[in-house]
Amino acid sequence: MGIDKRTHDREFVRTFFTTPTAEKGVEDSAKKLRGGIGLRGMQAPDVWVPDNEDATAPSMRGEGAENIAKVVAEGGADFPGEIHPRVVWHRDDPETRYEGFEQMLTIADPERGAIDHIDGFVIPEVGDIDDWKKADEFFTLVETEYGLAEGSLAMSVIVESGAAEQAMTKLRDEMGKPTNNLQRLFMLVIGEVDYTKDMRAITPTGSLPSWDEIRHNTSSAASAAGLISVDGPYDDIRDIEGYHERMTDNQSKGLLGIWSLTPTQVVEANKGPLPPEDGYWLIEAGDREVKLEDDDGVQVYRGDRIGLEETDDGYVLTVGGDRLELDDDGVREELLDLVSYVPSMGDIVDSMEEFEAAKEAGRGAIAMTQAATLRIDGVEVDVERDRMWDEATYQALMVPISLFQDVYENRPDQHEELAAMYSEDVVERAMDVGN
Amino acid sequence: MGIDKRTHDREFVRTFFTTPTAEKGVEDSAKKLRGGIGLRGMQAPDVWVPDNEDATAPSMRGEGAENIAKVVAEGGADFPGEIHPRVVWHRDDPETRYEGFEQMLTIADPERGAIDHIDGFVIPEVGDIDDWKKADEFFTLVETEYGLAEGSLAMSVIVESGAAEQAMTKLRDEMGKPTNNLQRLFMLVIGEVDYTKDMRAITPTGSLPSWDEIRHNTSSAASAAGLISVDGPYDDIRDIEGYHERMTDNQSKGLLGIWSLTPTQVVEANKGPLPPEDGYWLIEAGDREVKLEDDDGVQVYRGDRIGLEETDDGYVLTVGGDRLELDDDGVREELLDLVSYVPSMGDIVDSMEEFEAAKEAGRGAIAMTQAATLRIDGVEVDVERDRMWDEATYQALMVPISLFQDVYENRPDQHEELAAMYSEDVVERAMDVGN
Amino acid sequence: MGIDKRTHDREFVRTFFTTPTAEKGVEDSAKKLRGGIGLRGMQAPDVWVPDNEDATAPSMRGEGAENIAKVVAEGGADFPGEIHPRVVWHRDDPETRYEGFEQMLTIADPERGAIDHIDGFVIPEVGDIDDWKKADEFFTLVETEYGLAEGSLAMSVIVESGAAEQAMTKLRDEMGKPTNNLQRLFMLVIGEVDYTKDMRAITPTGSLPSWDEIRHNTSSAASAAGLISVDGPYDDIRDIEGYHERMTDNQSKGLLGIWSLTPTQVVEANKGPLPPEDGYWLIEAGDREVKLEDDDGVQVYRGDRIGLEETDDGYVLTVGGDRLELDDDGVREELLDLVSYVPSMGDIVDSMEEFEAAKEAGRGAIAMTQAATLRIDGVEVDVERDRMWDEATYQALMVPISLFQDVYENRPDQHEELAAMYSEDVVERAMDVGN
């Protein structure tokens, strides 16, 4: 199977949740780990990362490695997601690399009983491809030391340097070479804060740059090498709306996973890439898109930026500062340019089934119609849009469905919440689509 | 000659027009092909692509290959553009690749009499560089089988996977190696729909992401390897304005060609990258740029977003929500920041000739002046801008002229329309510039 | 030491200032060179580039090379920045490359007495990595010819072709190979005008595209190979505000240096990447961010785009066309989303010291609070934001401080102006941070 097939158990990772491994001056230094491994349902991440690097004080990391082994040995069997501890590493510091190797040896030691529930390790601060190979070699040594199959431990990296950004373009050539086991690679996770430092970027307020290019490059490299791309942490944990906007932007780049710092962020990020329960219409009001309010099937705009008025010989449409005198067709066209529809999971499943039926009947392309009645300043206008669907459209729109199917197969603990979100019927049909 | 000189007959491709090759249940399954090959003038594309892949039902592709040969044998000699049929291919499916090879053998068979008019083939769904080499090898086999010179058939690819995105960065190293004929490469065409699928990107409305990075990477790779970059299809065939905006954005990235799905789109895309017949002024009105209306040489703004008022001691300029009290120089400067001039073909030719004369006279840099009288809310203000021209400016602004010259040399069937657009005189002088 | 440590004297270059080397028809053809080498303080660039390429007429370049040697021999010892003359080069023209080699031989000739003050040469119009190696070889020949240590002359390139854009991704693999001395590489400088030509990009007005991707790719390659990235010229020398916006955007990409065409631009670009003397608040007013006016510690907004009104049961906040009825918490949250704080050098130093103290005390993360009283339409609202600082935050915010420290160590001629900007105390503490 080509490496550009995602070859791990999970084909999608929505959530990457980190937890400190050992805290000083508390009765149970592993308390947070016990909290993390106890998470279930939408609060439980697809990938849980006991973080023995930045989230844990350097002096506590020895104890942290032992805590990981202990807690995972106890609770790992029942945890619904995958478990990938993060150990220390640095491309510029051999001492740190050796320390990371020792942490892996500790956590994976069969005597500690955690290894059956450890899916892999996360390596931060990697440099160029040869540095990745050093880490891969330690995975191999751990596997042989403990009688595990070579390549059975997944390796994920945090991409937080220009060197690592370049290394991603070499993976397809390097994976599968006789002297490495880089096929073990699983996630490419962006670390924007350290990347910002390595790139020596400055913003006036000290906020993070949006780093569009590294996000694209990571997503593209993941696609080329059959890996999964995950965006870095979103610091302002109170700003749920901003977290959503980041996810939406990521999704448009094929970056479907994101780091979560709190269970609340986990819930948001588990739902983020899934289609909404109910479809809705959007209208471009200046620089922002506004959700229209459904009033008995009529889509109502209540803002002040767009105005509509009926005149004897047509309409006057005002958008921001611009004033347009239009006839019936004109107003329809202008409004059609302003509105768009966000389909629900049910809508997507309906369209998929319709297209599959058309294919059955030997038709390669069909038109899907979206229609709505808009109401602006009390004036109602009917708009309608046709979209041609062919095989490619179908395949492209399969992505959220495939993600849902992957989630449903791998996360039985979320079945109830998913059924509550979408209804049993939609869930069932979504699982059938494409089969 | 280095590979970074464009080494094919065409140095520019504006339009890439696809046509289904065989349709079921119609009297003449090749009817659309006959329509396509009959196109002339602005309706005829620079590159015509009989599409034996997505546009044609799988069951009809055998007949499609024969239709291509038949129709091109009959009408190929008189077709004004190049002809590059698209055959099937997939990086992940040997059966499809072999099928593509057989389609090439059918279309190129000298017995069918089409090959003299076939310029090359388009290979979709390519993967990494080794996959491109597999396709190149089939071209070589076809050439030797039919006694054609090795490398005489151009190969163009559809870039629609992360693996292909990475492959583009290797072309300069791989082209010209003894065991391939990759110098045959001609166009790098982006396939956004399948790329979106391969990248697993999701947008709320199901619309395509704008994919800025893949467009840049394709343009840059084309520049590095002496190839021609072409953007993918624009689905909403009724939205001519949107199609134009896409072209303008593409052009700013050096992506001068675009896919066309209809003869109407062909006309738009043939004219798209050429300078306008008449120059005009633009003004930034909030988030959009508005064309000023020329009233006897005065440039008039009629919108509401920008307001101007004369006061006893100067002016009050309102832009959106902002209110500025300005003196004569102040208002000039503010307005100068808001307006810009789009030169006509004639304007560009004038500037070119002026600079060439200055060079003759031994001057390396001269100032070009743009001046206008603006009228806003009845208040008139004169603005003037100098731009320094040096050799680099001259070379950069040669691009649209070179494109025009390439078009004029290769498309005699468009001479009449071009002369009608620009006047004989401007056309003649444009052909002289740079020589 | 790894190549990804910046290995040259300067770890940062703010300013790259070019000067013509010889002018026809003036009494002293080297007059401009004498002016350039005489610059001091904020008017003197970090890197001065006597430009024997585009800025100098082809017929004058022989004399130009001699002028460089003469002027640098006389004044080089006292010049406060580094001196990197630009010689001619072209990837497609052997004659030009040989001419560039001869210019280097002339300028570096010990007999002329300039070489002790020449830090390196700038090579324009480079192509792929093998072309870079041709230039590197000439550096080596010059060094051996004149008894200089191999690799002692720094090589900087102008990236102005797609081929060069790709070459940058190979530097980490190529630098340090036995048959080259590419470790001599120092600056990667973008040449947008020629790049635009090479990419064959077109804009309606003939203005330069913003080229986000090449700027990112250059910054990332510099980071991966331990080099310094510098943006190209900003043509409109009167538009200081635009020059600043360009720098701010560059800085968010890690592109901390920029070309300067005039001493005025040098002053702006020397100060550009340094934190401001005084902190200030910004508010998002529609598409632009507006600086709030400090009135006795109250931050006042005077524009019309944002309105605030107190009502019996809360507030009415209007932003552009949108009208929001909010309670106390609501208005705080909305405003908090709109405002941001730009810290002064002093603020940054305070935070750094606070975090270092916390680390001393064994705390890995602390909350930094930013608070302000905002006044809009006379209505005052208190807002407060916490930001968590950990080691990574600290490291990322060290960048402007490290840059300042590098400047302070390498530019004693600017100490007075820096002390005047920031006060002796802040300067002193800034130099201590991180040590």
Short mmCIF file of N, CA and C in Angstrom, two decimals, chain B residues 387-388 390 392-393, chain C residues 14-19 49 51 53-55 86 122 124-125 157-160 188-196 206-211 214-215 229-239 242-247 250 255 257-262 265-266 269:
data_model
loop_
_atom_site.label_atom_id
_atom_site.label_comp_id
_atom_site.label_asym_id
_atom_site.label_seq_id
_atom_site.Cartn_x
_atom_site.Cartn_y
_atom_site.Cartn_z
N ARG B 387 6.52 58.00 -11.78
CA ARG B 387 7.09 56.68 -11.51
C ARG B 387 8.42 56.58 -12.22
N MET B 388 9.46 56.19 -11.48
CA MET B 388 10.77 56.01 -12.09
C MET B 388 10.79 54.70 -12.88
N ASP B 390 13.34 52.11 -14.77
CA ASP B 390 14.67 51.69 -15.17
C ASP B 390 14.54 50.41 -15.99
N ALA B 392 14.79 47.38 -15.24
CA ALA B 392 14.00 46.33 -14.61
C ALA B 392 12.50 46.60 -14.77
N THR B 393 12.11 47.88 -14.56
CA THR B 393 10.70 48.24 -14.74
C THR B 393 10.28 47.92 -16.17
N ARG C 14 19.31 45.09 9.39
CA ARG C 14 18.08 45.87 9.22
C ARG C 14 18.03 46.52 7.86
N THR C 15 19.19 47.00 7.41
CA THR C 15 19.21 47.88 6.25
C THR C 15 20.28 47.49 5.24
N PHE C 16 19.88 47.51 3.99
CA PHE C 16 20.72 47.12 2.84
C PHE C 16 20.62 48.29 1.88
N PHE C 17 21.64 49.15 1.87
CA PHE C 17 21.58 50.43 1.17
C PHE C 17 22.49 50.42 -0.04
N THR C 18 21.91 50.64 -1.23
CA THR C 18 22.70 50.59 -2.46
C THR C 18 23.06 52.00 -2.94
N THR C 19 24.24 52.12 -3.53
CA THR C 19 24.75 53.39 -4.05
C THR C 19 25.38 53.16 -5.42
N VAL C 49 25.97 48.74 0.17
CA VAL C 49 26.18 48.01 -1.07
C VAL C 49 26.51 48.95 -2.22
N ASP C 51 26.78 49.65 -5.64
CA ASP C 51 26.05 48.82 -6.60
C ASP C 51 26.62 48.96 -8.01
N GLU C 53 25.89 47.01 -10.35
CA GLU C 53 24.99 46.40 -11.32
C GLU C 53 23.93 47.44 -11.73
N ASP C 54 22.66 47.17 -11.46
CA ASP C 54 21.56 47.97 -12.02
C ASP C 54 21.68 49.48 -11.76
N ALA C 55 22.22 49.87 -10.60
CA ALA C 55 22.24 51.30 -10.29
C ALA C 55 23.28 52.06 -11.11
N ARG C 86 27.96 45.08 -4.84
CA ARG C 86 27.25 44.19 -5.77
C ARG C 86 27.95 44.23 -7.11
N VAL C 122 27.83 40.90 -3.26
CA VAL C 122 26.44 40.54 -3.52
C VAL C 122 26.32 40.12 -4.98
N PRO C 124 23.81 39.17 -8.00
CA PRO C 124 22.41 39.25 -8.45
C PRO C 124 22.08 38.13 -9.44
N GLU C 125 20.79 37.99 -9.74
CA GLU C 125 20.33 37.16 -10.87
C GLU C 125 20.85 35.73 -10.84
N VAL C 157 23.20 36.78 -2.11
CA VAL C 157 22.60 36.67 -3.44
C VAL C 157 21.29 37.45 -3.50
N ILE C 158 20.96 37.88 -4.71
CA ILE C 158 19.64 38.45 -4.93
C ILE C 158 18.77 37.34 -5.52
N VAL C 159 17.72 37.00 -4.81
CA VAL C 159 16.80 35.96 -5.26
C VAL C 159 15.75 36.63 -6.14
N GLU C 160 15.86 36.43 -7.45
CA GLU C 160 14.92 37.11 -8.36
C GLU C 160 14.54 36.21 -9.53
N LEU C 188 20.17 36.45 2.01
CA LEU C 188 19.28 36.13 0.90
C LEU C 188 18.40 37.36 0.70
N VAL C 189 18.63 38.07 -0.40
CA VAL C 189 17.95 39.33 -0.64
C VAL C 189 16.95 39.14 -1.79
N ILE C 190 15.71 39.55 -1.57
CA ILE C 190 14.70 39.38 -2.61
C ILE C 190 14.77 40.54 -3.59
N GLY C 191 14.69 40.24 -4.88
CA GLY C 191 14.63 41.27 -5.91
C GLY C 191 13.29 41.20 -6.62
N GLU C 192 12.28 41.86 -6.07
CA GLU C 192 10.92 41.66 -6.56
C GLU C 192 10.70 42.09 -8.01
N VAL C 193 11.37 43.14 -8.46
CA VAL C 193 11.08 43.62 -9.82
C VAL C 193 11.50 42.56 -10.85
N ASP C 194 12.75 42.09 -10.75
CA ASP C 194 13.19 41.07 -11.69
C ASP C 194 12.46 39.75 -11.47
N TYR C 195 12.12 39.46 -10.21
CA TYR C 195 11.36 38.25 -9.91
C TYR C 195 10.00 38.30 -10.62
N THR C 196 9.39 39.48 -10.59
CA THR C 196 8.10 39.66 -11.26
C THR C 196 8.23 39.38 -12.75
N GLY C 206 0.44 47.82 -13.21
CA GLY C 206 1.88 47.72 -13.37
C GLY C 206 2.61 47.79 -12.04
N SER C 207 1.86 47.84 -10.94
CA SER C 207 2.51 47.84 -9.62
C SER C 207 3.01 46.43 -9.32
N LEU C 208 3.88 46.30 -8.34
CA LEU C 208 4.41 44.99 -7.99
C LEU C 208 3.39 44.18 -7.21
N PRO C 209 3.29 42.87 -7.51
CA PRO C 209 2.48 42.00 -6.64
C PRO C 209 3.09 41.99 -5.23
N SER C 210 2.31 41.56 -4.24
CA SER C 210 2.85 41.62 -2.86
C SER C 210 3.81 40.44 -2.60
N TRP C 211 3.73 39.39 -3.42
CA TRP C 211 4.69 38.27 -3.35
C TRP C 211 4.85 37.72 -1.94
N ILE C 214 7.13 34.25 -1.88
CA ILE C 214 8.58 34.33 -2.00
C ILE C 214 9.18 34.95 -0.73
N ARG C 215 8.43 35.86 -0.11
CA ARG C 215 8.95 36.45 1.13
C ARG C 215 8.98 35.39 2.23
N SER C 229 17.66 37.11 5.92
CA SER C 229 16.79 37.44 4.79
C SER C 229 16.51 38.94 4.75
N VAL C 230 16.51 39.47 3.54
CA VAL C 230 16.33 40.91 3.33
C VAL C 230 15.33 41.11 2.19
N ASP C 231 14.33 41.98 2.40
CA ASP C 231 13.36 42.26 1.36
C ASP C 231 13.91 43.27 0.36
N GLY C 232 13.31 43.29 -0.83
CA GLY C 232 13.79 44.15 -1.91
C GLY C 232 13.41 45.61 -1.76
N PRO C 233 13.73 46.42 -2.79
CA PRO C 233 13.51 47.87 -2.73
C PRO C 233 12.02 48.24 -2.68
N TYR C 234 11.73 49.35 -2.00
CA TYR C 234 10.39 49.92 -2.00
C TYR C 234 10.46 51.18 -2.86
N ASP C 235 9.88 51.08 -4.07
CA ASP C 235 10.11 52.10 -5.09
C ASP C 235 9.63 53.50 -4.72
N ASP C 236 8.44 53.59 -4.15
CA ASP C 236 7.85 54.91 -3.92
C ASP C 236 8.51 55.55 -2.71
N ILE C 237 9.64 56.23 -2.95
CA ILE C 237 10.46 56.69 -1.82
C ILE C 237 9.79 57.79 -1.02
N ARG C 238 8.71 58.39 -1.57
CA ARG C 238 8.02 59.43 -0.79
C ARG C 238 7.03 58.83 0.18
N ASP C 239 6.64 57.57 -0.05
CA ASP C 239 5.58 56.95 0.74
C ASP C 239 6.16 56.23 1.96
N GLY C 242 3.80 53.67 3.63
CA GLY C 242 3.77 52.40 2.92
C GLY C 242 5.01 51.57 3.19
N TYR C 243 6.15 52.26 3.32
CA TYR C 243 7.41 51.58 3.61
C TYR C 243 7.33 50.91 4.99
N HIS C 244 6.72 51.63 5.94
CA HIS C 244 6.53 51.07 7.28
C HIS C 244 5.62 49.86 7.27
N GLU C 245 4.51 49.97 6.53
CA GLU C 245 3.57 48.85 6.48
C GLU C 245 4.25 47.62 5.89
N ARG C 246 5.07 47.85 4.86
CA ARG C 246 5.80 46.74 4.26
C ARG C 246 6.71 46.10 5.29
N MET C 247 7.42 46.94 6.06
CA MET C 247 8.34 46.39 7.07
C MET C 247 7.58 45.60 8.12
N ASN C 250 6.67 42.37 6.66
CA ASN C 250 7.88 41.54 6.56
C ASN C 250 8.26 40.95 7.90
N LEU C 255 11.19 38.33 8.16
CA LEU C 255 12.03 39.01 7.17
C LEU C 255 12.37 40.38 7.77
N GLY C 257 15.15 42.39 7.49
CA GLY C 257 15.92 43.40 6.78
C GLY C 257 15.17 43.87 5.55
N ILE C 258 15.50 45.08 5.12
CA ILE C 258 14.89 45.61 3.90
C ILE C 258 15.88 46.52 3.18
N TRP C 259 15.75 46.53 1.87
CA TRP C 259 16.55 47.38 0.99
C TRP C 259 16.19 48.84 1.28
N SER C 260 17.18 49.73 1.19
CA SER C 260 16.92 51.16 1.30
C SER C 260 17.53 51.87 0.11
N LEU C 261 16.75 52.78 -0.47
CA LEU C 261 17.22 53.50 -1.65
C LEU C 261 17.73 54.90 -1.32
N THR C 262 17.36 55.41 -0.15
CA THR C 262 17.78 56.76 0.26
C THR C 262 18.15 56.74 1.75
N GLN C 265 15.16 56.49 3.87
CA GLN C 265 14.67 55.12 4.03
C GLN C 265 15.56 54.35 5.00
N VAL C 266 16.88 54.62 4.97
CA VAL C 266 17.78 53.94 5.90
C VAL C 266 17.37 54.23 7.34
N ALA C 269 14.26 52.36 8.18
CA ALA C 269 14.45 50.91 8.24
C ALA C 269 15.35 50.49 9.38
#
